[in-house]
């Protein structure tokens, strides 16, 4: 079974306090669902239309596990804490 990767690319952060509240809840919920943080922070370098904003890369054992993490009650609580504090794009990609 191929691993899966959850990629979060932030376009903007309008409320750092909401982002901090989200992170405090999201990390434990993601880890409890089997997620492993591989990278997180502001991009070291961007190319083409890339934005120098926060990016997070999380590894899971499967696409199903990544989806279950996103849909879990713990992660939903994190999303509620984030509210409109950030504009971002989240993608779950199957590994090769």
PDB file of C-alpha atoms in Angstrom:
ATOM      1  CA  UNK A   1       0.000   0.000   0.000  1.00  0.00           C
ATOM      2  CA  UNK A   2       1.341   3.445  -0.957  1.00  0.00           C
ATOM      3  CA  UNK A   3       1.903   6.081   1.675  1.00  0.00           C
ATOM      4  CA  UNK A   4      -0.022   9.334   1.513  1.00  0.00           C
ATOM      5  CA  UNK A   5       1.058  12.914   2.020  1.00  0.00           C
ATOM      6  CA  UNK A   6      -1.057  15.758   3.355  1.00  0.00           C
ATOM      7  CA  UNK A   7       0.231  19.061   1.982  1.00  0.00           C
ATOM      8  CA  UNK A   8      -1.018  22.334   3.452  1.00  0.00           C
ATOM      9  CA  UNK A   9       0.003  25.505   1.610  1.00  0.00           C
ATOM     10  CA  UNK A  10      -0.991  28.740   3.285  1.00  0.00           C
ATOM     11  CA  UNK A  11      -1.877  31.695   1.066  1.00  0.00           C
ATOM     12  CA  UNK A  12      -2.199  34.112   3.983  1.00  0.00           C
ATOM     13  CA  UNK A  13      -2.499  34.182   7.763  1.00  0.00           C
ATOM     14  CA  UNK A  14      -4.855  36.894   8.969  1.00  0.00           C
ATOM     15  CA  UNK A  15      -4.987  35.940  12.652  1.00  0.00           C
ATOM     16  CA  UNK A  16      -1.823  34.408  14.189  1.00  0.00           C
ATOM     17  CA  UNK A  17      -3.663  33.764  17.475  1.00  0.00           C
ATOM     18  CA  UNK A  18      -6.273  31.617  15.707  1.00  0.00           C
ATOM     19  CA  UNK A  19      -3.482  29.784  13.879  1.00  0.00           C
ATOM     20  CA  UNK A  20      -1.756  29.077  17.201  1.00  0.00           C
ATOM     21  CA  UNK A  21      -5.004  27.775  18.706  1.00  0.00           C
ATOM     22  CA  UNK A  22      -5.488  25.573  15.627  1.00  0.00           C
ATOM     23  CA  UNK A  23      -1.936  24.192  15.801  1.00  0.00           C
ATOM     24  CA  UNK A  24      -2.312  23.336  19.486  1.00  0.00           C
ATOM     25  CA  UNK A  25      -5.314  21.127  18.656  1.00  0.00           C
ATOM     26  CA  UNK A  26      -4.390  19.947  15.150  1.00  0.00           C
ATOM     27  CA  UNK A  27      -0.961  18.439  15.823  1.00  0.00           C
ATOM     28  CA  UNK A  28      -2.145  15.980  18.514  1.00  0.00           C
ATOM     29  CA  UNK A  29      -5.224  15.034  16.465  1.00  0.00           C
ATOM     30  CA  UNK A  30      -3.127  14.373  13.356  1.00  0.00           C
ATOM     31  CA  UNK A  31      -0.507  12.408  15.276  1.00  0.00           C
ATOM     32  CA  UNK A  32      -3.184  10.359  17.056  1.00  0.00           C
ATOM     33  CA  UNK A  33      -4.484   9.384  13.603  1.00  0.00           C
ATOM     34  CA  UNK A  34      -1.031   8.164  12.524  1.00  0.00           C
ATOM     35  CA  UNK A  35       0.287  11.315  10.872  1.00  0.00           C
ATOM     36  CA  UNK A  36       4.002  12.104  10.983  1.00  0.00           C
ATOM     37  CA  UNK A  37       5.127  15.700  10.424  1.00  0.00           C
ATOM     38  CA  UNK A  38       7.935  15.771   7.869  1.00  0.00           C
ATOM     39  CA  UNK A  39       8.191  19.530   7.301  1.00  0.00           C
ATOM     40  CA  UNK A  40       6.496  22.685   8.514  1.00  0.00           C
ATOM     41  CA  UNK A  41       7.368  26.335   8.347  1.00  0.00           C
ATOM     42  CA  UNK A  42       7.833  29.148   5.877  1.00  0.00           C
ATOM     43  CA  UNK A  43       9.167  28.081   2.484  1.00  0.00           C
ATOM     44  CA  UNK A  44      12.962  28.325   2.281  1.00  0.00           C
ATOM     45  CA  UNK A  45      12.744  29.244  -1.424  1.00  0.00           C
ATOM     46  CA  UNK A  46       9.896  29.611  -3.887  1.00  0.00           C
ATOM     47  CA  UNK A  47       9.796  29.310  -7.679  1.00  0.00           C
ATOM     48  CA  UNK A  48       7.307  30.119 -10.407  1.00  0.00           C
ATOM     49  CA  UNK A  49       4.125  31.356  -8.671  1.00  0.00           C
ATOM     50  CA  UNK A  50       5.120  30.021  -5.245  1.00  0.00           C
ATOM     51  CA  UNK A  51       4.334  32.062  -2.167  1.00  0.00           C
ATOM     52  CA  UNK A  52       6.736  32.390   0.754  1.00  0.00           C
ATOM     53  CA  UNK A  53       4.119  31.352   3.291  1.00  0.00           C
ATOM     54  CA  UNK A  54       3.759  28.509   5.769  1.00  0.00           C
ATOM     55  CA  UNK A  55       3.740  24.984   4.310  1.00  0.00           C
ATOM     56  CA  UNK A  56       3.175  21.706   6.137  1.00  0.00           C
ATOM     57  CA  UNK A  57       3.943  18.170   4.902  1.00  0.00           C
ATOM     58  CA  UNK A  58       2.538  15.204   6.847  1.00  0.00           C
ATOM     59  CA  UNK A  59       3.049  11.511   6.006  1.00  0.00           C
ATOM     60  CA  UNK A  60       0.423   8.823   6.551  1.00  0.00           C
ATOM     61  CA  UNK A  61       0.459   5.092   5.870  1.00  0.00           C
ATOM     62  CA  UNK A  62      -2.446   5.427   3.399  1.00  0.00           C
ATOM     63  CA  UNK A  63      -4.815   7.873   1.736  1.00  0.00           C
ATOM     64  CA  UNK A  64      -7.638   6.458   3.846  1.00  0.00           C
ATOM     65  CA  UNK A  65      -5.707   7.163   7.039  1.00  0.00           C
ATOM     66  CA  UNK A  66      -5.050  10.774   5.951  1.00  0.00           C
ATOM     67  CA  UNK A  67      -8.718  11.337   5.099  1.00  0.00           C
ATOM     68  CA  UNK A  68      -9.785   9.815   8.425  1.00  0.00           C
ATOM     69  CA  UNK A  69      -7.405  12.191  10.239  1.00  0.00           C
ATOM     70  CA  UNK A  70      -8.922  15.184   8.480  1.00  0.00           C
ATOM     71  CA  UNK A  71     -12.461  14.030   9.210  1.00  0.00           C
ATOM     72  CA  UNK A  72     -11.795  13.150  12.874  1.00  0.00           C
ATOM     73  CA  UNK A  73     -13.544  14.968  15.730  1.00  0.00           C
ATOM     74  CA  UNK A  74     -10.191  16.201  17.066  1.00  0.00           C
ATOM     75  CA  UNK A  75      -9.213  17.787  13.773  1.00  0.00           C
ATOM     76  CA  UNK A  76     -12.692  19.275  13.314  1.00  0.00           C
ATOM     77  CA  UNK A  77     -12.216  21.027  16.677  1.00  0.00           C
ATOM     78  CA  UNK A  78      -8.913  22.414  15.375  1.00  0.00           C
ATOM     79  CA  UNK A  79     -10.645  23.724  12.252  1.00  0.00           C
ATOM     80  CA  UNK A  80     -13.251  25.449  14.409  1.00  0.00           C
ATOM     81  CA  UNK A  81     -10.460  27.133  16.382  1.00  0.00           C
ATOM     82  CA  UNK A  82      -8.827  28.305  13.133  1.00  0.00           C
ATOM     83  CA  UNK A  83     -12.058  29.706  11.720  1.00  0.00           C
ATOM     84  CA  UNK A  84     -11.163  32.416   9.218  1.00  0.00           C
ATOM     85  CA  UNK A  85      -7.667  32.937  10.634  1.00  0.00           C
ATOM     86  CA  UNK A  86      -5.910  31.640   7.505  1.00  0.00           C
ATOM     87  CA  UNK A  87      -6.494  31.038   3.818  1.00  0.00           C
ATOM     88  CA  UNK A  88      -4.882  27.787   2.695  1.00  0.00           C
ATOM     89  CA  UNK A  89      -4.992  24.856   0.326  1.00  0.00           C
ATOM     90  CA  UNK A  90      -4.902  21.295   1.684  1.00  0.00           C
ATOM     91  CA  UNK A  91      -4.222  18.339  -0.585  1.00  0.00           C
ATOM     92  CA  UNK A  92      -3.873  14.636   0.158  1.00  0.00           C
ATOM     93  CA  UNK A  93      -1.602  12.961  -2.382  1.00  0.00           C
ATOM     94  CA  UNK A  94      -0.834   9.268  -2.774  1.00  0.00           C
ATOM     95  CA  UNK A  95       2.876   8.420  -2.697  1.00  0.00           C
ATOM     96  CA  UNK A  96       4.629   6.735  -5.610  1.00  0.00           C
TER      97      UNK A  96
END
